[in-house]
Amino acid sequence: MRTLALAATMLAGALAVPAQAQTVRPDLQLGSEVQTFGRVSFDGRSLMIDGERKVIWSAEVHAFRLPSPDLWRDILQKMKATGFNTVAFYFDWGFHSPAPGVYDFTGIRDIDRLLTVAEEEGLYVMTRAGPYVNAELTRGGYPGYLVNQRVRARTDDPAYLASVDEWLTRVNAIIAKHQINNGGNVILHQIENELALTTPAQRRYMDHLYARAKADGITVPIFHNDQGRNGYWVPEGSGVPKVVDGPQDMYAFDAYPGGTCTVGGEPTRGSAAPDWGYYGVGGAKGGASASPNTPGFAAEFGGGWFDYWGSNGGYECNAVQRGRRYQRVFYGTNLANGIGIQSFYMGYGGTSWGWLPAPVVFTSYDYGAAIAETREVRDKALELKQLGGLIAAVPAMAGMIPAAPVEKSTDQVQVYHNRSPETDTRFMLVTQNPSNNSGDHSFTVTADLPDGRYTMPLRLHGFDAKWLVAGADVAGQRLVWSSSELQYGFIQDDAALMLMYGRKGEEGRTLLRYTSAPTVTVLDGDVRHSFDAAKGDLQLDYTHGGLARVRIEGGGRPAMTLLIADEEEGWRFWKDGDVLVRGPQLLRSAELKGGRLALTGDTATASPLEIWAPRAARSVTWNGTRVRLAAGQGGSRVATAELAGPRDFGLPALDDWRVAAGSPEIAPDFDDSGWQAIDRRAYASTTARPDGEPNMLMDAYGFHEGDVWYRGRFTGTPDAERIRLYYGAGGSGMVQVFLDGQLVGQDDLPWGLPRPITTGTANFDLPDAARQPGEHVIAVMVRNNGHNWDLDADDFHKEARGLVSVSVEPKGGRSFAIPLSWKIQGRQGGEDIVDPVRGVPNNGGLYGERQGWHLPGFDDRRWQRQAAPATDIEPGTTWYRTNFDLAVPEGQDATIGVQFGDPSVPRSEGEYRVLVFVNGWHMGQFIAHVGPQRTFPIPEGILNHRGGNTLALAVTSDGEPGNTLEPVRLVTMRNVRGGLKVDAVEAPETLAAD
Ligand code: IPT
């Protein structure tokens, strides 16, 4: 490490340069004291671990959205392989806590295990423990019982803080154990999320959360995630006017700039990449950070976007919109601006199974992320692999500051030119001007680089960016500059291995420095070379296409194998440690033990295998099987036969169903003696209700998730002409109303953007029966599709769910209501859940759920048998069950989905809804007429890939012709050879009936 004094001198040098093309803020302050938190420290320029500057290259994963713990490792291995060095985890308080004081951190909730796996896979971790997280979760992650708390959430109210402390002491204890300062990998810790209210009460709340974390043993830096770059909760003493101080150690913000997907599914490039740092101007939003004493830190930066009920299916578009090129342009601009800590939201989105989703989203939380919901590694992840590879190969990328502006032959492009004060290594980010432009520009850039003044011919074609390094010491070589980008550079045995790449068909030039002329052998491809003895520069010229190989020896440096690929050829390379592999779809690990190199990974088709491995690797296995090798070019070894791809396998047809009616609550003589009576208990909702009404809300009776039933009795009278209901049901929720066993009507909440309608009113005329003498029963089912989030800290999560008010009354302006006595029933046990293994999100209060009809061990032999779903259906809910066997070949990893109807259209003509239970797990909700999701991937572990499975469907319809279950089938969404061993997630097979 250089001394601080030296760094300061270099900084002064950098600032003396007059600004030209890229304007650097004149008031930029780059120096700041190092603040140390055990092994983690930082100054205004970067984070450091053990004193070494690091770019933190991270993405978000939610383990609670993948309820099969063995697959956590699959995701984390894929992240590591695609170049990430860090993973960020939100934790969902409500997922762990069904009732006050009741917490579960086992099984699919085993955070300790998750953090251990991240450590084992070599990823640093950022923990984001709430208490509030948002995350498109019901209640933004708050537990159901918090909806009943009659004090404002996200303030310093003692009742709220008492609840918060219950959660935090428990989750912090687990996190604390896994901090890097205690031998683990957690390097940063977030308290609260996007708290935009900055009142004194909020400040006291923040102080409490900070003190709580400290008291619970958190020793790594603590941050908050600002909703945009507003300067909220900047560590005290920043000296920046207009920011809001907080107790936090670091400032971080989130942002999702740069266009959207249109309704038609086309990506837009609405805005250029923002300069939120060194090259930005103005106020708290300018500067290296809104917080100059802490490094630029984007705790979330768009890695996709969520999709909503009723869309046309936006995830593939989101993957493109925030995919290839976007990542280079936007993430590169961040890096150039000093945002050296970036976490992309999401890295893997997963599944909002059961009742996890907030009203804004449906089951799939694919997010268009780098790793798809099916666990497929998308192309965009392969681009991230290249960017992450560069960051790892050039440690001097961390803590760079603006360098002298360059000269360029066109204004059509812009060049961010940064340098490391420690090594003078350069990073040049070349983008269109503005960066969201396209166009094909060939131009030159002239710059004073560490090895001299050079004019570099470059090309930028379309919306794209180049991440170029110059004056870099990489693997014992000196990279003077290159118009190609560096993917990998490392030492193997005593020689260098370097992989560079460029756009197919584009010219490339690389200059390397030597003390004397080296011997250059072009092993493959067309590479011209010349040596400038005066400077010592070896110049290589080539056109990117396929793979060129050059061996360079002598010249006063260790030998090097230089591989020059086109961009997509680069995607085929993987690196683990000092092993380079080319060919398979994924390399998970490369482990050298006793002369044997064990490689593990996946193949999607039969694939060639070429490896560059240390000499000590005398033999090689791929997924445990010995690979025969022959010598390749330039020291590589090539498998003499291709690695096998996956075998196809069949899926059973679902043609043996058992069917039962599932809404017995509608019958007048249904026994509801065990139900709770509606009373006048305290009302905590933000939803206003008519004066004098009892409290009908489902949450008040301990029912927070899914469906809830009400039964009301009244005495028939000629005045019972109509029923009016006010209800809350979340996104695309609904209500069904029955009188004496007959459907009176169904009301669906309208769906769509931007904010889903989450409450509704419904008026129905009552049939003649209501006016006959004697007792009548109104039965109402409300489907609660999630509680709102509390994004704006206004207690929006306390909006009413279930019935708010209901009146049976005469028409024609006479306003009096006929007295009814109401009862309510919901999930079995209420907050005292009966299936703690599957837990909070799994069940609501359908009769069938209360009877365990969703569970694999339920005996359905007395149910009616049917080959296929019937074309007619009764109003209410009808259950379908079937069993099927799977036989995915051993050693293969597949993703199998349950699909409804015609996958070529986002919506059905028939109107009905299905809760999908696989082996007792509620893995999704299909709403036929809303869409867009028709295919529900089921993770292995929930699905038994080699044996028996049970599928149970709760189909809810108004019984009109055509509003009935369409064909249901299993589909293979992904199939590779490889994968990990995945054990079944153990869970109860049956429940005791209530
Ligand atoms: C922001 C939240 O912090 C995060 O939890 C999640 O909701 C995400 O973005 C969107 O998917 S919310 C903000 C962009 C309004």
Tab-separated table of N, CA and C and ligand atoms in Angstrom, residues 90 128 133-136 193-194 225 227 254 256 300 305-306 345 365 367 789 791, ligand 1:
chain	number	residue	atom	x	y	z
A	90	TYR	N	-32.055	-9.488	0.829
A	90	TYR	CA	-33.109	-8.964	1.697
A	90	TYR	C	-33.590	-10.114	2.571
A	128	ARG	N	-29.559	-7.122	4.155
A	128	ARG	CA	-30.573	-6.051	4.172
A	128	ARG	C	-31.753	-6.612	4.962
A	133	VAL	N	-38.664	-3.775	3.978
A	133	VAL	CA	-37.841	-3.994	2.778
A	133	VAL	C	-38.530	-3.619	1.456
A	134	ASN	N	-39.834	-3.578	1.409
A	134	ASN	CA	-40.573	-3.315	0.161
A	134	ASN	C	-40.587	-4.569	-0.721
A	135	ALA	N	-39.688	-4.613	-1.734
A	135	ALA	CA	-39.418	-5.869	-2.455
A	135	ALA	C	-40.640	-6.538	-3.075
A	136	GLU	N	-41.720	-5.759	-3.351
A	136	GLU	CA	-42.914	-6.338	-3.975
A	136	GLU	C	-43.443	-7.518	-3.151
A	193	ASN	N	-35.145	0.757	4.563
A	193	ASN	CA	-35.075	0.759	3.110
A	193	ASN	C	-35.934	1.873	2.567
A	194	GLU	N	-35.315	2.815	1.886
A	194	GLU	CA	-36.050	3.877	1.205
A	194	GLU	C	-36.973	4.643	2.134
A	225	ASN	N	-30.697	2.572	2.282
A	225	ASN	CA	-30.866	2.635	0.828
A	225	ASN	C	-31.860	3.738	0.487
A	227	GLN	N	-34.192	6.159	-1.617
A	227	GLN	CA	-35.035	5.962	-2.807
A	227	GLN	C	-34.694	7.021	-3.859
A	254	ASP	N	-30.725	3.888	-4.470
A	254	ASP	CA	-31.122	2.967	-5.539
A	254	ASP	C	-31.619	3.753	-6.736
A	256	TYR	N	-33.325	3.130	-11.023
A	256	TYR	CA	-33.745	2.255	-12.127
A	256	TYR	C	-33.886	3.083	-13.404
A	300	GLU	N	-29.129	-0.648	-4.911
A	300	GLU	CA	-29.936	-1.326	-5.941
A	300	GLU	C	-29.753	-0.518	-7.201
A	305	TRP	N	-36.879	-5.458	-14.110
A	305	TRP	CA	-38.000	-4.759	-13.482
A	305	TRP	C	-39.101	-5.779	-13.247
A	306	PHE	N	-40.015	-5.447	-12.320
A	306	PHE	CA	-41.074	-6.418	-12.042
A	306	PHE	C	-42.228	-6.278	-13.028
A	345	TYR	N	-30.424	-5.239	-8.993
A	345	TYR	CA	-31.678	-5.756	-8.450
A	345	TYR	C	-32.533	-6.135	-9.650
A	365	TYR	N	-41.497	-13.756	-10.207
A	365	TYR	CA	-40.673	-12.569	-9.933
A	365	TYR	C	-39.371	-12.724	-10.729
A	367	TYR	N	-38.200	-11.053	-13.085
A	367	TYR	CA	-37.596	-9.717	-13.069
A	367	TYR	C	-36.750	-9.413	-14.302
A	789	TRP	N	-47.698	-2.535	-0.002
A	789	TRP	CA	-46.415	-2.184	0.613
A	789	TRP	C	-46.582	-0.861	1.365
A	791	LEU	N	-44.325	1.757	1.023
A	791	LEU	CA	-43.215	2.475	0.382
A	791	LEU	C	-43.102	3.920	0.866
B	1	IPT	C1	-37.158	-0.299	-4.685
B	1	IPT	C2	-37.109	-1.082	-3.399
B	1	IPT	O1	-36.060	-0.712	-2.549
B	1	IPT	C3	-37.088	-2.555	-3.604
B	1	IPT	O2	-37.454	-3.201	-2.431
B	1	IPT	C4	-37.965	-2.947	-4.736
B	1	IPT	O3	-39.278	-2.608	-4.411
B	1	IPT	C5	-37.488	-2.273	-5.982
B	1	IPT	O4	-37.153	-0.936	-5.850
B	1	IPT	C6	-38.437	-2.418	-7.131
B	1	IPT	O5	-38.418	-3.731	-7.547
B	1	IPT	S1	-38.679	0.592	-4.828
B	1	IPT	C7	-38.388	2.051	-5.773
B	1	IPT	C8	-37.705	1.900	-7.012
B	1	IPT	C9	-39.622	2.840	-5.821
